[in-house]
Amino acid sequence: MSSGGHIMAGIEEEEEEEEEENMAAWLLGIKNLKIGPYHLPSLGPHDVKVRIKALGICGSDVHHFKTMRCANFIVKKPMVIGHECAGVIEEVGSEVKTLAVGDRVALEPGISCRRCNLCKDGRYNLCPEMKFFGSPPTNGALANKVVHPANLCFKLPENVSLEEGAMCEPLSVGVHACRRAKIGPDTNVLIMGAGPIGLITLLAAHAFGAPRVMLIDVDGHRLSIAKKLGADEILQVSTNIEDVGEEVQKIQSAMSSGIDVSFDCVGYAKTMSTALNATRSGGKACLIGLALSEMTVPLTPAAAREVDIIGIFRYRNTWPLCIELLRTGKIDVKPLITHRFSFSQEEVEKAFETSAGGSNAIKVMFNL
């Protein structure tokens, strides 16, 4: 080979290496996202390498983007963002028997320690050592490729798309809430908040058999989407806590059979006060949204009526059921995906600004 041939071969090899360099969206500061190289950990015997193909933006991602924190999770150093994801397996560890290269999978984003009492008890979502994609200090999944434990990657049926696979993560929140609150054919449901989680909890509640579901929100556009998705009743409310009494009367009038379970998908004093007051005696109020770490609510009157208060944090053991609900068509998450973006610096910035903008954006999805 001539010296020119050697040079050309070298350039081609370098180009191949450059093409294969793994890139990710790094959160560097408030509203400061940059795509840059992301060096993956080595593949362990029980791991798989996944090329990410679909990733949705979650409310917690937006909180990190806007404030560098979400509740008590604070971003202290550059971090790869994102956790609602699905992709295609490119490599499997030596001990992986259940998955193969080319399989399309949805990824459960949290890795628990599997040793603590909570993990052993099956409540691994509460593990104090949880490493969760895109939750400080753990890097996330808005990247070309990630390495993840095989047991947290779930194969998708042919009729479930990669976008739907990514939607298993938010759907898991609704499914876990419905399990915790024991939703069934004899539970009428009230949902506070018609954002992505409120709307997905509506779909989950109907799939679990709830005969009637009502949604309330301050945003009329989001309520119209809730109606299209099957909400039996909707009510636009104010942000003024002094209106709770009057609004509770309207809610109870619309749901004349009584509200067995209320889901607060927002997490403000007003929404939780509404939930506690609107729920029938002996019912349940479930707090899903964690907007505030502290709030003042009418706890004593609710306790005197034996209204049980349930908290949920993320989810556990939900992916197989979510995939089955999507496969059978019992839940259709596709209408929730309102915006799509590709993976470039400009598109990443646009996508997060769109998601942070609110009202018209329900689920913003990356196609990588």
mmCIF file of C-alpha atoms in Angstrom, residues 16-17 19-25 36-41 48-53 80 85-91 107 133 139-148 343 368:
data_model
loop_
_atom_site.group_PDB
_atom_site.id
_atom_site.type_symbol
_atom_site.label_atom_id
_atom_site.label_comp_id
_atom_site.label_asym_id
_atom_site.label_seq_id
_atom_site.Cartn_x
_atom_site.Cartn_y
_atom_site.Cartn_z
ATOM 1 C CA GLU A 16 -15.170 5.321 12.348
ATOM 2 C CA GLU A 17 -13.974 5.966 15.890
ATOM 3 C CA GLU A 19 -18.815 8.076 14.585
ATOM 4 C CA GLU A 20 -18.833 5.582 17.428
ATOM 5 C CA GLU A 21 -17.995 8.115 20.157
ATOM 6 C CA ASN A 22 -20.855 8.099 22.634
ATOM 7 C CA MET A 23 -22.466 11.506 23.062
ATOM 8 C CA ALA A 24 -24.887 12.660 25.763
ATOM 9 C CA ALA A 25 -26.801 15.762 26.860
ATOM 10 C CA GLY A 36 -20.637 16.204 24.757
ATOM 11 C CA PRO A 37 -18.740 12.909 24.995
ATOM 12 C CA TYR A 38 -19.984 10.390 27.563
ATOM 13 C CA HIS A 39 -17.639 7.532 28.439
ATOM 14 C CA LEU A 40 -19.616 4.495 29.528
ATOM 15 C CA PRO A 41 -18.643 2.080 32.298
ATOM 16 C CA VAL A 48 -26.364 -4.911 28.404
ATOM 17 C CA LYS A 49 -25.356 -1.994 26.191
ATOM 18 C CA VAL A 50 -28.409 -0.248 24.753
ATOM 19 C CA ARG A 51 -28.561 2.230 21.902
ATOM 20 C CA ILE A 52 -31.206 4.711 23.073
ATOM 21 C CA LYS A 53 -33.865 5.359 20.405
ATOM 22 C CA VAL A 80 -26.327 13.515 31.908
ATOM 23 C CA CYS A 85 -36.218 5.629 27.709
ATOM 24 C CA ALA A 86 -36.230 2.684 25.338
ATOM 25 C CA GLY A 87 -33.765 1.391 22.785
ATOM 26 C CA VAL A 88 -32.123 -1.514 20.993
ATOM 27 C CA ILE A 89 -29.583 -3.874 22.574
ATOM 28 C CA GLU A 90 -26.135 -3.678 20.950
ATOM 29 C CA GLU A 91 -24.118 -5.881 23.310
ATOM 30 C CA LEU A 107 -35.487 0.431 30.533
ATOM 31 C CA PHE A 133 -30.931 7.694 35.765
ATOM 32 C CA ASN A 139 -25.940 10.118 35.031
ATOM 33 C CA GLY A 140 -29.049 9.671 32.924
ATOM 34 C CA ALA A 141 -29.952 8.258 29.530
ATOM 35 C CA LEU A 142 -30.233 11.128 27.015
ATOM 36 C CA ALA A 143 -27.278 9.649 25.151
ATOM 37 C CA ASN A 144 -26.505 7.534 22.107
ATOM 38 C CA LYS A 145 -25.801 4.518 24.322
ATOM 39 C CA VAL A 146 -26.035 3.455 27.957
ATOM 40 C CA VAL A 147 -24.960 0.417 29.965
ATOM 41 C CA HIS A 148 -27.685 -0.992 32.223
ATOM 42 C CA PHE A 343 -30.727 14.643 19.170
ATOM 43 C CA LEU A 368 -32.416 9.406 18.574
#
